[in-house]
Short mmCIF file of C-alpha atoms (C1' of nucleotides) in Angstrom, two decimals:
data_model
loop_
_atom_site.label_atom_id
_atom_site.label_comp_id
_atom_site.label_asym_id
_atom_site.label_seq_id
_atom_site.Cartn_x
_atom_site.Cartn_y
_atom_site.Cartn_z
CA MET A 1 106.51 112.39 108.97
CA ARG A 2 109.48 110.12 108.66
CA PRO A 3 112.56 111.25 106.76
CA VAL A 4 112.74 109.99 103.19
CA HIS A 5 115.89 109.96 101.11
CA VAL A 6 115.75 109.90 97.34
CA TYR A 7 118.30 110.01 94.56
CA ASN A 8 118.24 113.25 92.62
CA THR A 9 119.39 112.98 89.01
CA LEU A 10 120.16 116.69 89.01
CA THR A 11 122.73 116.50 91.81
CA ARG A 12 123.60 112.84 91.28
CA ARG A 13 123.27 112.23 94.97
CA LYS A 14 120.87 110.78 97.46
CA GLU A 15 119.17 113.63 99.28
CA LEU A 16 116.85 114.10 102.20
CA LEU A 17 113.49 115.08 100.79
CA ARG A 18 112.48 118.54 101.96
CA PRO A 19 109.04 119.35 100.57
CA VAL A 20 108.22 123.00 100.02
CA ASN A 21 104.87 122.70 101.80
CA PRO A 22 104.90 119.73 104.15
CA PRO A 23 102.98 117.57 104.74
CA VAL A 24 102.07 117.97 101.08
CA VAL A 25 104.49 116.59 98.50
CA GLY A 26 103.91 117.58 94.92
CA VAL A 27 104.85 114.84 92.46
CA TYR A 28 104.63 115.14 88.71
CA THR A 29 104.92 112.02 86.59
CA CYS A 30 105.46 112.09 82.85
CA GLY A 31 102.52 110.10 81.62
CA PRO A 32 101.85 108.11 78.48
CA THR A 33 101.52 109.28 74.92
CA VAL A 34 98.23 107.61 74.14
CA TYR A 35 98.79 106.49 70.57
CA ASP A 36 99.34 102.82 71.38
CA TYR A 37 99.21 100.35 74.26
CA ALA A 38 101.75 100.79 77.03
CA HIS A 39 104.46 98.14 76.99
CA VAL A 40 106.18 96.56 79.95
CA GLY A 41 108.94 99.15 79.80
CA ASN A 42 106.40 101.96 80.15
CA LEU A 43 104.69 100.05 82.90
CA ARG A 44 107.87 99.75 84.91
CA ALA A 45 108.04 103.52 85.00
CA TYR A 46 104.53 103.79 86.39
CA VAL A 47 105.04 101.03 88.92
CA PHE A 48 108.08 103.00 90.06
CA ALA A 49 106.12 106.25 90.35
CA ASP A 50 103.40 104.40 92.23
CA THR A 51 105.80 102.91 94.75
CA LEU A 52 107.29 106.35 95.29
CA ARG A 53 103.85 107.70 96.06
CA ARG A 54 103.03 104.80 98.38
CA VAL A 55 106.30 105.17 100.26
CA LEU A 56 105.71 108.88 100.74
CA GLU A 57 102.16 108.26 101.93
CA THR A 58 103.17 105.65 104.46
CA ALA A 59 105.91 108.00 105.62
CA GLY A 60 103.16 110.41 106.60
CA TYR A 61 103.11 112.74 103.62
CA GLN A 62 100.10 113.84 101.69
CA VAL A 63 100.94 113.30 98.06
CA ARG A 64 99.50 115.48 95.33
CA HIS A 65 100.26 113.34 92.31
CA VAL A 66 99.83 114.85 88.87
CA MET A 67 100.14 112.89 85.65
CA ASN A 68 99.78 114.13 82.11
CA ILE A 69 98.21 112.36 79.17
CA THR A 70 99.98 113.33 75.98
CA ASP A 71 97.43 113.42 73.19
CA VAL A 72 99.12 115.90 70.87
CA GLY A 73 102.50 117.26 69.91
CA HIS A 74 104.73 114.24 70.51
CA LEU A 75 106.47 113.74 67.19
CA MET A 76 107.93 110.46 66.05
CA SER A 77 111.35 111.75 66.95
CA ASP A 78 112.28 113.69 70.04
CA ALA A 79 114.30 115.97 67.77
CA ASP A 80 111.13 117.68 66.59
CA GLU A 81 111.00 115.74 63.39
CA GLY A 82 108.59 113.38 61.77
CA GLU A 83 104.90 112.96 62.18
CA ASP A 84 102.88 113.50 65.33
CA LYS A 85 102.46 110.15 67.06
CA MET A 86 98.78 110.76 67.62
CA LEU A 87 98.22 111.39 63.92
CA ALA A 88 100.25 108.34 63.03
CA GLY A 89 98.09 106.29 65.38
CA ALA A 90 94.94 107.76 63.94
CA ARG A 91 96.00 107.02 60.38
CA ARG A 92 97.04 103.49 61.31
CA GLU A 93 93.65 102.72 62.79
CA ARG A 94 91.59 104.98 60.56
CA LYS A 95 90.12 106.84 63.48
CA THR A 96 90.18 110.40 64.69
CA PRO A 97 92.96 111.47 67.05
CA LEU A 98 90.36 111.93 69.76
CA GLU A 99 89.11 108.36 69.36
CA ILE A 100 92.67 107.10 69.49
CA ALA A 101 93.41 109.11 72.61
CA ASP A 102 90.24 107.96 74.37
CA HIS A 103 90.80 104.33 73.56
CA TYR A 104 94.42 104.18 74.68
CA THR A 105 93.85 106.34 77.71
CA ARG A 106 91.17 103.96 78.89
CA ALA A 107 93.44 100.99 78.19
CA PHE A 108 96.27 102.65 80.07
CA PHE A 109 94.28 103.11 83.24
CA GLU A 110 92.80 99.64 83.00
CA HIS A 111 96.32 98.21 82.87
CA ALA A 112 97.49 100.51 85.63
CA GLN A 113 94.64 99.42 87.84
CA ALA A 114 95.45 95.77 87.18
CA LEU A 115 98.95 96.53 88.45
CA ASN A 116 97.55 98.15 91.60
CA ILE A 117 98.85 101.52 90.49
CA ARG A 118 96.90 104.17 92.33
CA ARG A 119 95.22 106.71 90.14
CA PRO A 120 97.01 110.07 90.31
CA THR A 121 95.30 112.90 92.16
CA VAL A 122 95.15 114.85 88.91
CA VAL A 123 95.19 113.45 85.40
CA CYS A 124 95.51 116.16 82.76
CA ARG A 125 95.29 115.97 79.00
CA ALA A 126 97.50 118.12 76.83
CA THR A 127 94.70 119.07 74.43
CA GLU A 128 92.71 120.54 77.30
CA HIS A 129 95.54 122.88 78.31
CA ILE A 130 96.46 124.55 75.04
CA PRO A 131 95.76 128.10 76.31
CA ALA A 132 98.14 127.62 79.24
CA MET A 133 100.83 126.45 76.84
CA ILE A 134 100.27 129.39 74.52
CA GLN A 135 100.57 131.74 77.46
CA MET A 136 103.85 130.14 78.47
CA VAL A 137 105.27 130.41 74.97
CA ARG A 138 104.22 134.05 74.88
CA THR A 139 106.06 134.73 78.12
CA LEU A 140 109.18 133.01 76.81
CA LEU A 141 109.08 135.15 73.69
CA GLU A 142 108.58 138.32 75.71
CA ARG A 143 111.56 137.54 77.88
CA GLY A 144 113.79 136.74 74.94
CA TYR A 145 114.10 133.02 75.59
CA ALA A 146 112.43 132.12 72.32
CA TYR A 147 112.29 133.22 68.72
CA GLU A 148 109.88 132.77 65.87
CA ILE A 149 110.91 131.39 62.51
CA GLY A 150 109.12 130.06 59.46
CA ASP A 151 107.65 126.89 60.88
CA GLY A 152 107.19 127.81 64.50
CA VAL A 153 108.49 129.21 67.75
CA TYR A 154 111.68 127.77 69.20
CA PHE A 155 113.41 127.89 72.56
CA ASP A 156 116.84 129.46 72.39
CA VAL A 157 119.06 127.17 74.46
CA SER A 158 121.95 129.62 74.33
CA ARG A 159 119.91 131.91 76.58
CA PHE A 160 119.68 129.29 79.30
CA ALA A 161 123.05 128.76 80.96
CA GLU A 162 122.01 125.66 82.85
CA TYR A 163 121.02 123.80 79.69
CA GLY A 164 122.57 120.35 79.74
CA ARG A 165 123.11 120.12 83.46
CA LEU A 166 120.62 117.32 84.08
CA SER A 167 122.15 115.03 81.49
CA GLY A 168 125.72 116.26 81.80
CA LEU A 169 125.73 117.42 78.22
CA ASP A 170 128.18 119.98 76.94
CA LEU A 171 126.43 122.04 74.31
CA GLU A 172 129.66 123.14 72.67
CA ALA A 173 130.90 119.60 72.30
CA GLN A 174 127.47 118.55 71.11
CA GLU A 175 127.48 121.15 68.42
CA ALA A 176 130.79 120.04 67.05
CA GLY A 177 129.71 116.45 66.58
CA ALA A 178 126.07 117.06 65.89
CA ARG A 179 124.52 115.89 62.71
CA VAL A 180 123.25 118.63 60.52
CA GLY A 181 119.96 119.96 61.72
CA VAL A 182 116.99 119.45 59.50
CA ASN A 183 115.84 122.99 60.04
CA PRO A 184 118.48 125.49 58.91
CA GLU A 185 116.55 128.39 60.43
CA LYS A 186 117.22 127.12 63.94
CA ARG A 187 119.98 129.05 65.67
CA HIS A 188 121.32 126.04 67.49
CA PRO A 189 120.73 122.33 66.80
CA ALA A 190 119.50 121.85 70.36
CA ASP A 191 116.86 124.55 70.06
CA PHE A 192 113.49 122.88 70.32
CA ALA A 193 109.95 123.66 69.23
CA LEU A 194 107.58 125.43 71.58
CA TRP A 195 104.90 125.90 68.98
CA ARG A 196 104.61 124.59 65.46
CA LYS A 197 102.70 126.15 62.65
CA ALA A 198 100.43 123.71 60.87
CA ASP A 199 99.22 123.57 57.33
CA PRO A 200 95.43 123.60 56.88
CA GLN A 201 95.16 119.80 56.39
CA HIS A 202 96.78 119.07 59.73
CA LEU A 203 94.17 117.30 61.87
CA MET A 204 95.00 118.86 65.24
CA GLN A 205 95.48 122.62 65.32
CA TRP A 206 94.57 125.62 67.42
CA ASP A 207 94.60 129.39 67.04
CA SER A 208 97.62 131.17 68.44
CA PRO A 209 99.41 134.51 68.16
CA TRP A 210 101.64 132.75 65.61
CA GLY A 211 98.85 131.43 63.45
CA ARG A 212 97.13 128.10 63.62
CA GLY A 213 99.25 125.28 64.87
CA TYR A 214 99.98 122.90 67.70
CA PRO A 215 102.26 122.85 70.75
CA GLY A 216 105.71 121.32 70.94
CA TRP A 217 105.79 118.18 73.02
CA HIS A 218 107.82 119.48 75.96
CA ILE A 219 105.76 122.55 76.71
CA GLU A 220 102.76 120.56 77.92
CA CYS A 221 104.64 119.18 80.92
CA SER A 222 105.97 122.58 81.89
CA ALA A 223 102.58 124.23 81.56
CA MET A 224 100.53 121.56 83.30
CA SER A 225 102.99 120.76 86.07
CA MET A 226 103.14 124.43 87.04
CA GLN A 227 99.39 124.88 86.71
CA TYR A 228 98.67 122.06 89.15
CA LEU A 229 101.72 122.10 91.40
CA GLY A 230 102.92 125.68 91.33
CA ASP A 231 106.35 126.95 90.45
CA ARG A 232 108.13 124.98 93.15
CA ILE A 233 107.62 121.28 92.54
CA ASP A 234 109.03 118.73 94.95
CA ILE A 235 109.54 115.72 92.70
CA HIS A 236 109.33 115.00 88.99
CA THR A 237 109.55 111.41 87.78
CA GLY A 238 110.07 109.76 84.44
CA GLY A 239 112.06 107.18 82.52
CA ALA A 240 115.80 107.56 82.13
CA ASP A 241 115.41 108.12 78.41
CA HIS A 242 113.78 111.45 79.11
CA ILE A 243 116.80 112.90 80.85
CA PRO A 244 118.69 114.23 77.81
CA VAL A 245 115.95 115.85 75.77
CA HIS A 246 112.52 116.01 77.29
CA HIS A 247 113.44 116.90 80.85
CA GLU A 248 116.33 119.09 79.86
CA ASN A 249 113.91 121.08 77.74
CA GLU A 250 111.30 121.13 80.45
CA ILE A 251 113.78 122.58 82.92
CA ALA A 252 114.78 125.25 80.42
CA GLN A 253 111.19 126.31 79.78
CA SER A 254 109.92 126.15 83.33
CA ASP A 255 112.89 127.78 84.99
CA ALA A 256 113.01 130.52 82.37
CA VAL A 257 109.39 131.38 83.05
CA ALA A 258 109.59 131.08 86.83
CA GLY A 259 112.94 132.79 87.15
CA HIS A 260 114.21 130.13 89.50
CA ARG A 261 114.56 126.37 89.75
CA VAL A 262 111.10 124.85 89.57
CA VAL A 263 111.67 121.15 90.15
CA GLN A 264 113.67 120.31 93.26
CA VAL A 265 114.21 116.59 92.76
CA TRP A 266 114.32 114.67 89.48
CA MET A 267 113.84 110.93 89.79
CA HIS A 268 114.33 108.54 86.88
CA ASN A 269 113.81 104.84 86.60
CA GLU A 270 116.28 102.81 84.56
CA PHE A 271 115.23 100.88 81.51
CA LEU A 272 113.75 97.47 81.28
CA LEU A 273 115.77 95.25 78.98
CA VAL A 274 114.34 92.26 77.20
CA ASP A 275 116.57 89.20 76.98
CA GLY A 276 119.53 91.34 77.90
CA GLY A 277 119.03 93.87 75.12
CA ARG A 278 116.90 96.76 74.11
CA MET A 279 113.22 96.58 73.82
CA GLY A 280 111.49 98.21 70.95
CA LYS A 281 108.31 98.09 69.00
CA SER A 282 110.34 97.41 65.90
CA LEU A 283 111.99 94.44 67.61
CA GLY A 284 108.66 92.86 68.42
CA ASN A 285 109.49 92.50 72.11
CA ALA A 286 107.63 95.53 73.43
CA TYR A 287 105.17 93.34 75.28
CA THR A 288 101.96 94.75 76.64
CA LEU A 289 100.14 93.67 79.77
CA ASP A 290 97.73 91.76 77.56
CA ASP A 291 100.63 89.82 76.06
CA LEU A 292 101.55 88.78 79.59
CA ARG A 293 97.98 87.83 80.35
CA GLN A 294 97.76 85.78 77.21
CA ARG A 295 100.75 83.82 78.39
CA GLY A 296 98.88 83.13 81.59
CA PHE A 297 100.53 85.64 83.89
CA HIS A 298 98.66 87.65 86.47
CA PRO A 299 99.44 91.38 86.12
CA LEU A 300 100.64 91.51 89.71
CA ALA A 301 103.34 89.00 88.83
CA PHE A 302 104.84 91.79 86.74
CA ARG A 303 104.54 94.20 89.64
CA TYR A 304 106.36 91.71 91.87
CA PHE A 305 108.97 91.34 89.14
CA CYS A 306 109.56 95.11 89.16
CA LEU A 307 109.69 95.36 92.93
CA ASN A 308 112.37 92.70 93.08
CA ALA A 309 114.92 95.02 91.45
CA HIS A 310 115.88 98.54 92.44
CA TYR A 311 114.31 101.19 90.21
CA ARG A 312 117.68 102.71 89.30
CA THR A 313 119.13 99.53 87.86
CA LYS A 314 118.40 98.05 84.50
CA LEU A 315 116.03 95.15 84.83
CA ASN A 316 116.30 92.22 82.49
CA PHE A 317 112.92 90.93 81.45
CA THR A 318 112.77 87.31 80.36
CA TRP A 319 109.83 84.96 80.42
CA GLU A 320 111.81 82.73 82.74
CA ALA A 321 112.31 85.59 85.19
CA LEU A 322 108.65 86.53 85.03
CA GLU A 323 107.77 82.92 85.69
CA ALA A 324 109.96 83.02 88.80
CA ALA A 325 108.19 86.16 89.97
CA ALA A 326 104.78 84.64 89.30
CA ARG A 327 105.61 81.57 91.34
CA ALA A 328 107.01 83.59 94.19
CA LEU A 329 103.93 85.80 94.29
CA ASP A 330 101.62 82.83 94.15
CA ARG A 331 103.40 81.28 97.11
CA LEU A 332 103.20 84.54 98.95
CA TRP A 333 99.47 84.70 98.36
CA GLU A 334 99.08 81.12 99.52
CA ALA A 335 101.16 81.77 102.62
CA VAL A 336 99.09 84.82 103.51
CA TYR A 337 95.90 82.84 103.06
CA GLN A 338 97.19 80.16 105.38
CA LEU A 339 98.18 82.79 107.94
CA ALA A 340 94.68 84.23 107.79
CA SER A 341 93.12 80.89 108.61
CA CYS A 342 95.21 80.48 111.74
CA HIS A 343 93.71 81.77 114.94
CA ARG A 344 96.54 81.53 117.38
CA PRO A 345 96.91 84.38 119.84
CA GLY A 346 98.80 87.37 118.58
CA GLY A 347 101.37 89.68 120.04
CA ARG A 348 103.54 92.58 119.06
CA PRO A 349 105.62 92.47 115.93
CA PRO A 350 109.33 92.74 116.61
CA ALA A 351 110.16 96.42 116.44
CA GLU A 352 113.41 95.77 114.59
CA LEU A 353 111.54 94.07 111.77
CA GLU A 354 109.11 96.89 111.31
CA GLU A 355 111.85 99.46 111.54
CA ALA A 356 113.97 97.61 109.01
CA PHE A 357 111.16 97.65 106.47
CA GLY A 358 110.53 101.36 106.90
CA GLU A 359 114.20 102.19 106.66
CA ALA A 360 114.59 100.13 103.51
CA VAL A 361 111.77 101.77 101.62
CA ARG A 362 112.51 105.28 102.87
CA ASP A 363 116.09 104.90 101.67
CA ASP A 364 115.53 105.65 97.99
CA LEU A 365 112.83 103.00 97.64
CA GLY A 366 114.71 99.89 98.71
CA LEU A 367 111.92 97.58 97.63
CA PRO A 368 114.14 94.54 97.01
CA ARG A 369 115.33 94.71 100.61
CA ALA A 370 111.75 95.17 101.76
CA LEU A 371 110.71 92.09 99.84
CA ALA A 372 113.42 90.07 101.53
CA LEU A 373 111.90 91.08 104.88
CA VAL A 374 108.51 89.93 103.68
CA TRP A 375 109.89 86.46 103.14
CA GLN A 376 111.52 86.55 106.53
CA VAL A 377 108.12 87.14 108.09
CA VAL A 378 106.48 84.50 105.95
CA ARG A 379 109.12 81.84 106.36
CA ASP A 380 111.90 82.15 108.82
CA GLU A 381 111.01 84.58 111.54
CA PRO A 382 109.05 83.02 114.37
CA VAL A 383 106.31 85.61 114.29
CA PRO A 384 102.86 84.48 115.43
CA ALA A 385 100.38 84.25 112.56
CA PRO A 386 98.10 87.18 113.46
CA VAL A 387 101.10 89.40 113.97
CA ALA A 388 102.62 88.35 110.68
CA LEU A 389 99.33 88.93 108.92
CA ASP A 390 98.95 92.38 110.42
CA LEU A 391 102.51 93.28 109.50
CA LEU A 392 102.19 92.05 105.91
CA SER A 393 98.90 93.83 105.50
CA ARG A 394 100.45 97.13 106.50
CA TRP A 395 103.55 96.55 104.40
CA ASP A 396 101.33 95.89 101.44
CA GLU A 397 100.32 99.56 101.55
CA VAL A 398 103.74 100.05 100.01
CA LEU A 399 104.05 96.84 98.03
CA GLY A 400 100.60 96.79 96.48
CA LEU A 401 100.71 93.06 95.90
CA GLY A 402 97.12 92.35 96.87
CA LEU A 403 97.98 90.62 100.14
CA ASP A 404 94.70 91.57 101.85
CA GLU A 405 92.83 90.13 98.91
CA ALA A 406 94.94 87.00 99.16
CA ALA A 407 94.22 86.71 102.89
CA ALA A 408 90.53 86.89 102.12
CA GLY A 409 90.90 84.17 99.53
CA ARG A 410 90.15 86.44 96.60
CA LEU A 411 93.62 86.11 95.09
CA GLY A 412 95.95 83.18 94.89
CA PRO A 413 95.62 79.45 94.55
CA VAL A 414 92.31 79.22 96.37
CA ALA A 415 90.69 82.06 94.49
CA ASP A 416 90.51 80.85 90.95
CA PRO A 417 87.47 78.85 89.97
CA ILE A 418 88.23 75.25 89.05
CA PRO A 419 86.50 74.00 85.91
CA ALA A 420 83.81 71.37 86.47
CA GLU A 421 85.69 68.98 84.23
CA VAL A 422 88.73 69.21 86.45
CA LEU A 423 86.66 68.76 89.58
CA SER A 424 85.07 65.61 88.23
CA MET A 425 88.48 64.22 87.36
CA VAL A 426 89.61 64.91 90.89
CA GLU A 427 86.58 63.07 92.23
CA GLU A 428 87.25 60.20 89.86
CA ARG A 429 90.79 60.02 91.15
CA ARG A 430 89.64 60.15 94.77
CA VAL A 431 87.51 57.08 94.17
CA ALA A 432 90.40 55.32 92.47
CA ARG A 433 92.66 56.10 95.39
CA ALA A 434 90.11 54.84 97.88
CA ALA A 435 90.17 51.58 95.93
CA ARG A 436 93.96 51.70 96.05
CA ASP A 437 94.06 51.81 92.25
CA TRP A 438 97.30 53.80 92.19
CA GLU A 439 97.89 53.29 88.50
CA ARG A 440 94.59 54.90 87.56
CA ALA A 441 94.98 57.67 90.13
CA ASP A 442 98.42 58.55 88.81
CA ALA A 443 97.19 58.56 85.23
CA ILE A 444 94.48 61.06 86.15
CA ARG A 445 96.97 63.20 88.02
CA GLN A 446 99.17 63.16 84.95
CA ARG A 447 96.30 64.36 82.77
CA LEU A 448 95.43 67.10 85.27
CA GLY A 449 99.05 68.20 85.19
CA ASP A 450 98.89 68.48 81.42
CA MET A 451 95.85 70.68 81.83
CA GLY A 452 97.70 72.99 84.23
CA TYR A 453 96.38 71.67 87.51
CA THR A 454 97.99 69.87 90.39
CA VAL A 455 96.38 67.73 93.04
CA GLU A 456 97.56 67.59 96.61
CA ASP A 457 96.44 64.71 98.79
CA GLY A 458 96.07 65.94 102.33
CA PRO A 459 94.43 64.61 105.48
CA GLU A 460 91.19 66.34 104.52
CA GLY A 461 91.10 64.84 101.06
CA PRO A 462 92.42 66.01 97.72
CA ARG A 463 92.97 69.66 96.97
CA VAL A 464 93.25 70.85 93.40
CA ARG A 465 94.87 74.06 92.27
CA ARG A 466 96.27 75.58 89.13
CA LEU A 467 100.01 75.43 88.68
CA ARG A 468 100.66 79.11 88.84
CA ALA A 469 99.03 82.49 89.20
CA ILE A 470 96.93 83.23 86.18
CA ASP A 471 94.77 86.15 85.35
CA ALA A 472 91.31 85.15 86.45
CA GLY A 473 89.89 87.86 84.23
CA GLN A 474 90.95 86.12 81.06
"C1'" G B 1 131.79 109.22 66.98
"C1'" G B 2 129.60 111.84 71.69
"C1'" C B 3 127.42 110.80 76.54
"C1'" G B 4 126.15 107.38 80.47
"C1'" A B 5 125.81 102.80 83.02
"C1'" C B 6 126.76 97.98 84.47
"C1'" A B 7 129.78 93.19 85.32
"C1'" U B 8 127.56 89.20 92.36
"C1'" A B 9 125.40 81.29 92.16
"C1'" G B 10 121.85 77.87 86.47
"C1'" C B 11 118.05 82.43 86.18
"C1'" C B 12 116.10 87.37 88.30
"C1'" A B 13 118.74 90.21 91.72
"C1'" A B 14 120.03 92.91 97.06
"C1'" G B 15 124.28 94.68 99.26
"C1'" U B 16 128.74 101.28 98.34
"C1'" G B 17 134.83 99.26 103.83
"C1'" G B 18 134.04 94.66 108.58
"C1'" C B 19 132.29 86.88 108.28
"C1'" A B 20 127.96 87.68 100.51
"C1'" A B 21 119.84 89.61 101.42
"C1'" G B 22 115.71 87.48 99.03
"C1'" G B 23 113.02 84.93 95.16
"C1'" C B 24 112.95 81.09 91.19
"C1'" A B 25 115.31 76.61 89.63
"C1'" G B 26 118.42 72.36 91.54
"C1'" C B 27 120.10 68.74 95.31
"C1'" G B 28 119.41 66.04 100.23
"C1'" G B 29 115.85 65.14 104.22
"C1'" U B 30 110.84 64.98 106.93
"C1'" C B 31 105.92 63.88 105.20
"C1'" U B 32 103.38 60.71 101.16
"C1'" G B 33 101.01 54.49 98.18
"C1'" C B 34 104.13 57.46 94.83
"C1'" A B 35 103.87 62.62 94.38
"C1'" A B 36 102.63 67.66 95.27
"C1'" A B 37 102.35 71.47 98.90
"C1'" A B 38 104.65 72.69 103.44
"C1'" C B 39 108.86 72.52 106.61
"C1'" C B 40 114.35 71.62 107.64
"C1'" G B 41 119.18 71.59 105.39
"C1'" C B 42 122.83 72.37 101.15
"C1'" U B 43 124.66 75.22 96.85
"C1'" A B 44 129.10 82.14 95.17
"C1'" U B 45 137.43 82.00 94.43
"C1'" C B 46 131.49 88.87 94.12
"C1'" C B 47 134.87 89.57 85.36
"C1'" C B 48 140.64 90.00 85.24
"C1'" C B 49 145.30 92.56 86.90
"C1'" G B 50 147.42 96.10 90.06
"C1'" G B 51 146.91 99.77 94.20
"C1'" U B 52 144.94 102.17 98.99
"C1'" U B 53 143.55 99.92 103.85
"C1'" C B 54 144.31 96.20 109.86
"C1'" G B 55 140.33 94.77 106.51
"C1'" A B 56 137.34 95.73 99.63
"C1'" A B 57 132.04 92.84 96.02
"C1'" U B 58 132.23 97.73 97.99
"C1'" C B 59 137.41 103.03 97.21
"C1'" C B 60 141.42 104.26 93.15
"C1'" G B 61 144.08 102.97 88.35
"C1'" G B 62 144.39 99.80 84.09
"C1'" G B 63 142.25 95.87 81.14
"C1'" U B 64 138.30 92.89 79.13
"C1'" G B 65 133.19 92.28 78.30
"C1'" U B 66 128.04 93.64 78.08
"C1'" C B 67 124.28 97.22 77.74
"C1'" G B 68 121.68 101.89 77.27
"C1'" C B 69 120.83 106.98 75.29
"C1'" C B 70 122.07 110.23 71.04
"C1'" U B 71 116.63 107.24 65.88
"C1'" C B 72 110.98 103.93 67.67
"C1'" C B 73 110.68 103.85 73.31
"C1'" A B 74 109.38 104.93 80.13
#
RNA sequence: GGCGACAUAGCCAAGUGGCAAGGCAGCGGUCUGCAAAACCGCUAUCCCCGGUUCGAAUCCGGGUGUCGCCUCCA
């Protein structure tokens, strides 16, 4: 196992990863709330978690990756207010919550797969772990960390001294400036729901010692992460927005039950901005993978786009930037394909190159630096083709950019089927060129260009290809 | 108002004390009927003002600007 350093939000420092049970590394990733399609901001978070897993695996670790599917309890506001998102989704589409959850869960994994995101070792649904959550709430009550009031059971943040450490919040200061809590029975505005009592019409409810109801959103992650990874978890990942509320609450619940720190390292990816500003469903710029596909982008172009920036910096999504990523990836695929068709004798890859790649990715996931090395191998470095191909193939275990597929001609410019109409135009143009009818040949090329295709006249005749990577599945 | 970030070329961005990665776009060249692709080459007073240092994009102070979270949302 090679040493891996990661940035820990809790200590605000880069740390050497020391798993509790090497070579196993337990990683818990906050998964989607399946009430709608994931947008590109969500997807960045999962690409990040996936690259973390891949880096750990190539470093020699055995990763036990657990991801939750939230299908109940996540209210419209993180402050325990509003409607349950699942119910809102169900009402919107006039379906049952279960149908909604199934549909969007399937869509989520389809999109994840298209992005070459490896499926977690364990995928767990909140609604299938209600008893574990109830047990946890019961323990918290028994130990005096929680109290019951009219509409549910709440965690008492005043009982947990470390509350606020992850986000650097000062509870006292918070209280002074806090807006008035909606629920006057709560002892402290930051107290959060562990269990909520439901009225009889509520669609999702379960029996509990506190009457019929449903779990608070945060408890599912504490219950499931500890069920599958034990009470000492190596890494927990999520988006930066979860630091102040969700993860703070998770720490409070889990640590209170375990009696010690449960999660060793907290890793958070920064937000994706759109056109330099916030992305939001209400702003109409919360694009989904299908939106990208409809604009002609291959899903892996988005993965490349994410890899090109460090996960802890804000990434500005613009169509122009995605276009740049798509072109770069397409050229990479083409270059790999060309390398694969060379049969010059090989050799050993320069050790420095290989070492540089490993060091980059094991240093808090330095994927942008790793990508720069990829281009060095492809372009500048005088590495023999078979060596370069071998190197890129192994590096792609981390990158996940489909380079083996590209080498085999199943991705990239050569892979996409060319419409018969286009092929016949190319043939028509070939004849025109043979007759030295340049005017006609150029006119045809112009029309092909308008259709999204380009023709290259090489020694072996014309070659036609589409202008950029598109999703062949569309 | 509270908290937290960031400011590097036209665009997306690496780089946390020692001559400024990479990609996209652009320009020049080789090649081409002309192109394209490919290859070669070119393109940055690192927001401003002070300070620390032999040396700062990198550290410290001040300023300006932008953004995020606190409400949808990873």
